[in-house]
Amino acid sequence: MGNPTHNPVALVTGATTGIGYELSKLLAADGYSLILVARNSNLLQQRQKELEADYGISVQPIALDLARPDAVKVLTDRLKDRLSDIEILINNAGFGKLGAFWETDPETVVDMIQVNVTALVALTRAILPYMLQQGKGSILNVASTAAFSPGPYMAVYYASKAFVVSFSEALADELRGTGVTVTTLCPGPTRTEFQIRAGQDPQKPFPILPMMSAGAVARVAYRSLKRGQRMVIPGLMNRLSVLSSRLMPRRLSSLIIKWIQSRR
Ligand SMILES: NC(=O)c1ccc[n+]([C@@H]2O[C@H](COP(=O)([O-])OP(=O)(O)OC[C@H]3O[C@@H](n4cnc5c(N)ncnc54)[C@H](OP(=O)(O)O)[C@@H]3O)[C@@H](O)[C@H]2O)c1
């Protein structure tokens, strides 16, 4: 099929709501043809119509559950003829679950690792060789400020984001000088569907850290992606919280997170 319009192409996972949707709008405004991935096919089609009408770009919606072990194979098979056109890859899809680890549904635990970690790594591995062939490309991996501390009562989520940070920073260094960049986005609390899906009470926000809007997070992230910046933490308070997690003994930051999460 190729890219008949010759617009640059961006692939965004988790593009229907929250940060991924806001990033999709910024990409569309810049003239990117979009490949959007999420599970809810009705909402995907709605996003396709909106973005095509508002920005005059083309959107390929792909309804796919990234928790499926074969998800990235299914996705790359469907995109066979377009993989070499992708200039921007945004690995944004992800979710968390509040609760004691041993009480969390066992399938949910595995799905979380599959979506937050495995799909992100596999998709990066699938698309990166094409970017290297072209000598250019930008990858944005969405982690979290949660990556910098153990997270009791959200243990798997925090650990999955720690993986994303470590993996993405290492890859950024491997890729130095190739024309391909990897940017790690570490948002703090952001007003999206995330809290409800995680089973958190939206009336009990994370203390001290103000909730940012998804639009504000996406704007900072997009600017950093364009610059090829290695890591971006939107919001001064979020940057300070990451700094304090880095300076504090891990045992202490773990106990603070345990206290906070047990009250949400
Ligand atoms: N909101 C926050 O406070 C916060 C803070 C730090 C980091 N983050 C990270 O930011 C990223 C975006 O989250 P958000 O806050 O924008 O949440 P959101 O509004 O819940 O958006 C999540 C997106 O991912 C998609 N998705 C979820 N599970 C999927 C699956 N199994 N397969 C395919 N797509 C899936 C959702 O669509 P479908 O349901 O239709 O699949 C949706 O488009 C996540 O990686 C999250 O961990 C969020």
Short mmCIF file of C-alpha atoms and ligand atoms in Angstrom, two decimals:
data_model
loop_
_atom_site.label_atom_id
_atom_site.label_comp_id
_atom_site.label_asym_id
_atom_site.label_seq_id
_atom_site.Cartn_x
_atom_site.Cartn_y
_atom_site.Cartn_z
CA MET A 1 0.00 0.00 0.00
CA GLY A 2 2.89 2.36 0.83
CA ASN A 3 2.29 5.98 1.74
CA PRO A 4 0.46 7.49 -1.23
CA THR A 5 0.35 11.00 0.27
CA HIS A 6 4.08 10.92 1.12
CA ASN A 7 3.29 12.50 4.43
CA PRO A 8 5.59 11.33 7.20
CA VAL A 9 3.98 8.55 9.23
CA ALA A 10 3.64 8.26 13.02
CA LEU A 11 2.39 5.22 14.93
CA VAL A 12 0.80 5.84 18.33
CA THR A 13 -0.31 3.09 20.72
CA GLY A 14 -3.05 3.93 23.21
CA ALA A 15 -4.18 6.76 20.95
CA THR A 16 -7.87 7.00 21.79
CA THR A 17 -7.83 8.81 25.15
CA GLY A 18 -5.55 10.75 27.49
CA ILE A 19 -1.94 11.48 26.62
CA GLY A 20 -1.92 9.33 23.46
CA TYR A 21 -4.92 11.14 22.00
CA GLU A 22 -3.40 14.55 22.76
CA LEU A 23 -0.13 13.48 21.11
CA SER A 24 -2.07 12.25 18.06
CA LYS A 25 -3.63 15.72 17.64
CA LEU A 26 -0.21 17.40 17.79
CA LEU A 27 1.17 14.97 15.20
CA ALA A 28 -1.86 15.52 12.97
CA ALA A 29 -1.46 19.30 13.23
CA ASP A 30 2.13 18.83 12.00
CA GLY A 31 0.89 16.90 8.95
CA TYR A 32 1.75 13.34 10.00
CA SER A 33 -0.28 10.45 8.62
CA LEU A 34 -1.28 8.42 11.64
CA ILE A 35 -1.50 4.75 12.54
CA LEU A 36 -3.51 4.59 15.76
CA VAL A 37 -3.70 1.50 17.97
CA ALA A 38 -6.10 0.75 20.85
CA ARG A 39 -8.74 -1.86 21.70
CA ASN A 40 -11.99 0.12 21.45
CA SER A 41 -12.74 0.07 17.71
CA ASN A 42 -15.73 2.44 17.90
CA LEU A 43 -13.68 5.09 19.62
CA LEU A 44 -10.81 4.51 17.19
CA GLN A 45 -13.15 5.14 14.26
CA GLN A 46 -14.46 8.26 15.96
CA ARG A 47 -10.88 9.52 16.44
CA GLN A 48 -10.11 8.72 12.81
CA LYS A 49 -13.05 10.80 11.58
CA GLU A 50 -12.25 13.72 13.90
CA LEU A 51 -8.56 13.87 13.04
CA GLU A 52 -9.07 13.45 9.30
CA ALA A 53 -11.73 16.17 9.27
CA ASP A 54 -9.88 18.61 11.55
CA TYR A 55 -6.38 18.25 10.12
CA GLY A 56 -6.78 16.83 6.59
CA ILE A 57 -4.40 13.93 7.27
CA SER A 58 -5.01 10.19 6.84
CA VAL A 59 -5.53 7.87 9.78
CA GLN A 60 -5.28 4.07 9.83
CA PRO A 61 -7.04 2.78 12.95
CA ILE A 62 -6.00 -0.65 14.22
CA ALA A 63 -8.13 -2.23 16.93
CA LEU A 64 -5.81 -4.56 18.81
CA ASP A 65 -5.31 -5.77 22.38
CA LEU A 66 -1.61 -5.28 23.09
CA ALA A 67 -1.93 -7.72 25.99
CA ARG A 68 -2.15 -10.55 23.44
CA PRO A 69 1.20 -12.34 23.35
CA ASP A 70 1.11 -12.22 19.53
CA ALA A 71 -0.01 -8.56 19.37
CA VAL A 72 3.13 -7.08 17.83
CA LYS A 73 3.35 -9.87 15.25
CA VAL A 74 -0.29 -9.22 14.28
CA LEU A 75 0.37 -5.48 14.12
CA THR A 76 3.55 -5.68 12.05
CA ASP A 77 1.96 -8.23 9.68
CA ARG A 78 -0.88 -5.77 9.08
CA LEU A 79 1.55 -2.91 8.54
CA LYS A 80 4.02 -4.87 6.38
CA ASP A 81 4.05 -2.33 3.56
CA ARG A 82 4.15 0.73 5.81
CA LEU A 83 6.83 -0.19 8.36
CA SER A 84 9.59 1.59 6.44
CA ASP A 85 7.50 4.80 6.31
CA ILE A 86 7.22 5.18 10.08
CA GLU A 87 9.27 8.17 11.27
CA ILE A 88 7.79 8.46 14.74
CA LEU A 89 6.88 5.62 17.08
CA ILE A 90 5.03 6.47 20.29
CA ASN A 91 4.79 3.57 22.73
CA ASN A 92 2.16 5.08 24.99
CA ALA A 93 -0.42 2.36 25.77
CA GLY A 94 -0.26 1.30 29.39
CA PHE A 95 -2.26 0.78 32.54
CA GLY A 96 -1.88 0.21 36.27
CA LYS A 97 -3.88 -1.52 38.98
CA LEU A 98 -4.17 -0.48 42.60
CA GLY A 99 -4.17 -3.20 45.25
CA ALA A 100 -2.13 -5.78 47.10
CA PHE A 101 -0.15 -7.86 44.60
CA TRP A 102 -1.49 -11.18 45.87
CA GLU A 103 -5.07 -9.98 45.57
CA THR A 104 -4.71 -8.62 42.03
CA ASP A 105 -6.28 -10.75 39.32
CA PRO A 106 -3.43 -12.97 38.01
CA GLU A 107 -4.36 -12.33 34.38
CA THR A 108 -4.29 -8.56 34.94
CA VAL A 109 -0.78 -8.79 36.38
CA VAL A 110 0.52 -10.58 33.29
CA ASP A 111 -1.43 -8.34 30.89
CA MET A 112 0.12 -5.29 32.53
CA ILE A 113 3.64 -6.54 31.85
CA GLN A 114 2.59 -7.54 28.35
CA VAL A 115 1.21 -4.07 27.48
CA ASN A 116 3.58 -1.83 29.48
CA VAL A 117 6.79 -3.74 28.78
CA THR A 118 6.65 -6.59 26.25
CA ALA A 119 4.66 -4.85 23.52
CA LEU A 120 6.78 -1.69 23.91
CA VAL A 121 10.04 -3.63 23.51
CA ALA A 122 8.77 -5.85 20.69
CA LEU A 123 7.35 -2.94 18.70
CA THR A 124 10.55 -0.95 19.11
CA ARG A 125 12.56 -3.99 17.97
CA ALA A 126 10.29 -4.43 14.94
CA ILE A 127 10.37 -0.82 13.72
CA LEU A 128 13.86 0.35 14.68
CA PRO A 129 15.73 -1.46 11.84
CA TYR A 130 13.63 0.43 9.27
CA MET A 131 14.41 3.75 10.97
CA LEU A 132 18.12 2.89 11.00
CA GLN A 133 17.96 2.07 7.28
CA GLN A 134 16.52 5.55 6.65
CA GLY A 135 19.04 7.14 9.02
CA LYS A 136 16.30 8.97 10.90
CA GLY A 137 13.46 8.36 13.32
CA SER A 138 12.13 9.31 16.74
CA ILE A 139 10.79 6.99 19.42
CA LEU A 140 8.86 8.16 22.48
CA ASN A 141 8.48 5.60 25.26
CA VAL A 142 5.98 6.54 27.96
CA ALA A 143 7.19 5.65 31.44
CA SER A 144 6.18 7.55 34.61
CA THR A 145 7.58 9.31 37.67
CA ALA A 146 6.59 5.96 39.26
CA ALA A 147 9.70 4.50 37.61
CA PHE A 148 11.99 6.00 40.25
CA SER A 149 10.72 4.21 43.35
CA PRO A 150 9.33 0.84 44.37
CA GLY A 151 5.52 1.18 44.47
CA PRO A 152 3.77 -0.90 47.14
CA TYR A 153 0.11 -1.57 46.22
CA MET A 154 1.00 -0.85 42.58
CA ALA A 155 4.12 -3.01 42.61
CA VAL A 156 3.94 -4.38 39.06
CA TYR A 157 3.02 -1.01 37.53
CA TYR A 158 5.94 0.82 39.19
CA ALA A 159 8.33 -1.99 38.24
CA SER A 160 7.10 -1.99 34.64
CA LYS A 161 7.84 1.73 34.35
CA ALA A 162 11.30 1.26 35.91
CA PHE A 163 11.94 -1.23 33.10
CA VAL A 164 10.81 1.29 30.48
CA VAL A 165 13.20 3.94 31.82
CA SER A 166 16.20 1.60 32.01
CA PHE A 167 15.55 0.08 28.58
CA SER A 168 14.93 3.43 26.87
CA GLU A 169 17.95 5.18 28.35
CA ALA A 170 20.22 2.31 27.33
CA LEU A 171 18.79 2.28 23.82
CA ALA A 172 19.20 6.06 23.50
CA ASP A 173 22.92 5.59 24.11
CA GLU A 174 23.21 2.64 21.71
CA LEU A 175 21.62 4.80 19.02
CA ARG A 176 23.80 7.87 19.47
CA GLY A 177 25.01 9.11 16.08
CA THR A 178 22.57 7.00 14.04
CA GLY A 179 19.94 9.71 13.42
CA VAL A 180 17.41 7.78 15.50
CA THR A 181 16.54 9.09 18.96
CA VAL A 182 14.71 7.63 21.95
CA THR A 183 12.93 9.96 24.36
CA THR A 184 11.54 8.70 27.67
CA LEU A 185 8.47 10.53 28.91
CA CYS A 186 7.90 10.41 32.68
CA PRO A 187 4.58 12.08 33.49
CA GLY A 188 3.41 12.55 37.04
CA PRO A 189 -0.30 12.40 37.94
CA THR A 190 -2.24 13.36 34.79
CA ARG A 191 -6.00 13.77 34.39
CA THR A 192 -6.99 10.88 32.05
CA GLU A 193 -8.91 7.61 32.19
CA PHE A 194 -5.88 6.10 33.94
CA GLN A 195 -7.08 6.63 37.53
CA ILE A 196 -10.51 5.04 36.98
CA ARG A 197 -8.99 2.12 35.07
CA ALA A 198 -6.44 1.65 37.87
CA GLY A 199 -9.20 1.46 40.46
CA GLN A 200 -8.08 4.69 42.13
CA ASP A 201 -10.54 7.18 43.57
CA PRO A 202 -10.25 10.31 41.40
CA GLN A 203 -11.46 12.32 44.42
CA LYS A 204 -8.29 11.28 46.26
CA PRO A 205 -5.47 12.60 44.08
CA PHE A 206 -1.79 11.90 44.73
CA PRO A 207 -0.77 14.31 47.54
CA ILE A 208 1.44 17.36 46.86
CA LEU A 209 1.76 16.70 43.12
CA PRO A 210 -0.77 18.73 41.13
CA MET A 211 -2.67 16.83 38.41
CA MET A 212 -1.56 18.00 34.98
CA SER A 213 -3.83 17.97 31.95
CA ALA A 214 -3.12 15.40 29.25
CA GLY A 215 -2.79 18.26 26.74
CA ALA A 216 -0.04 19.97 28.77
CA VAL A 217 1.88 16.69 29.19
CA ALA A 218 1.58 15.94 25.47
CA ARG A 219 2.83 19.40 24.45
CA VAL A 220 5.97 19.10 26.61
CA ALA A 221 6.51 15.52 25.40
CA TYR A 222 6.12 16.41 21.74
CA ARG A 223 8.60 19.30 21.97
CA SER A 224 11.14 17.00 23.64
CA LEU A 225 10.59 14.26 21.07
CA LYS A 226 11.23 16.73 18.24
CA ARG A 227 14.48 17.80 19.92
CA GLY A 228 15.54 14.20 20.43
CA GLN A 229 15.83 14.84 24.16
CA ARG A 230 16.75 11.76 26.20
CA MET A 231 14.23 12.15 29.02
CA VAL A 232 11.42 14.53 29.87
CA ILE A 233 9.53 14.95 33.15
CA PRO A 234 6.71 17.47 32.62
CA GLY A 235 6.00 19.84 35.54
CA LEU A 236 8.32 21.35 38.15
CA MET A 237 6.76 19.47 41.08
CA ASN A 238 7.14 16.16 39.22
CA ARG A 239 10.82 16.94 38.53
CA LEU A 240 11.33 17.71 42.22
CA SER A 241 9.60 14.49 43.27
CA VAL A 242 11.85 12.44 40.96
CA LEU A 243 14.88 14.25 42.34
CA SER A 244 13.85 13.50 45.92
CA SER A 245 13.19 9.82 45.06
CA ARG A 246 16.69 9.62 43.58
CA LEU A 247 18.30 11.17 46.67
CA MET A 248 16.26 9.29 49.27
CA PRO A 249 17.08 5.74 50.42
CA ARG A 250 14.84 3.42 48.33
CA ARG A 251 13.43 1.85 51.49
CA LEU A 252 12.16 5.26 52.62
CA SER A 253 10.62 6.21 49.26
CA SER A 254 8.96 2.77 49.14
CA LEU A 255 7.41 3.35 52.58
CA ILE A 256 6.17 6.81 51.54
CA ILE A 257 4.54 5.37 48.40
CA LYS A 258 3.03 2.56 50.49
CA TRP A 259 1.47 5.12 52.83
CA ILE A 260 0.10 7.18 49.91
CA GLN A 261 -1.26 4.25 47.88
CA SER A 262 -2.92 2.64 50.90
CA ARG A 263 -5.08 5.78 51.22
CA ARG A 264 -6.28 6.00 47.61
N1 LIG B 1 -2.49 9.42 33.83
C1 LIG B 1 -1.46 9.37 34.64
O1 LIG B 1 -1.54 9.82 35.82
C2 LIG B 1 -0.15 8.78 34.17
C3 LIG B 1 1.02 9.07 34.90
C4 LIG B 1 2.22 8.53 34.47
C5 LIG B 1 2.28 7.75 33.34
N2 LIG B 1 1.13 7.48 32.64
C6 LIG B 1 1.24 6.61 31.45
O2 LIG B 1 0.74 7.30 30.33
C7 LIG B 1 0.33 6.36 29.33
C8 LIG B 1 -1.02 6.78 28.78
O3 LIG B 1 -1.98 6.68 29.81
P1 LIG B 1 -3.14 7.75 30.04
O4 LIG B 1 -2.91 8.38 31.34
O5 LIG B 1 -3.30 8.60 28.83
O6 LIG B 1 -4.37 6.72 30.25
P2 LIG B 1 -5.70 6.40 29.45
O7 LIG B 1 -6.52 7.62 29.24
O8 LIG B 1 -6.28 5.25 30.19
O9 LIG B 1 -5.19 5.91 28.00
C9 LIG B 1 -4.69 4.62 27.77
C10 LIG B 1 -4.71 4.32 26.28
O10 LIG B 1 -4.10 3.02 26.08
C11 LIG B 1 -5.03 2.15 25.43
N3 LIG B 1 -4.85 0.81 25.96
C12 LIG B 1 -4.99 0.39 27.25
N4 LIG B 1 -4.83 -0.93 27.34
C13 LIG B 1 -4.56 -1.37 26.06
C14 LIG B 1 -4.34 -2.65 25.49
N5 LIG B 1 -4.37 -3.77 26.23
N6 LIG B 1 -4.12 -2.74 24.16
C15 LIG B 1 -4.13 -1.63 23.39
N7 LIG B 1 -4.34 -0.39 23.88
C16 LIG B 1 -4.57 -0.27 25.20
C17 LIG B 1 -6.42 2.74 25.75
O11 LIG B 1 -7.41 2.41 24.77
P3 LIG B 1 -8.34 1.06 24.86
O12 LIG B 1 -8.86 0.96 26.25
O13 LIG B 1 -9.39 1.26 23.83
O14 LIG B 1 -7.44 -0.07 24.51
C18 LIG B 1 -6.12 4.23 25.69
O15 LIG B 1 -6.09 4.66 24.35
C19 LIG B 1 0.35 5.00 30.02
O16 LIG B 1 1.50 4.28 29.63
C20 LIG B 1 0.41 5.35 31.50
O17 LIG B 1 1.04 4.34 32.27
C21 LIG B 1 -0.08 7.99 33.03
#
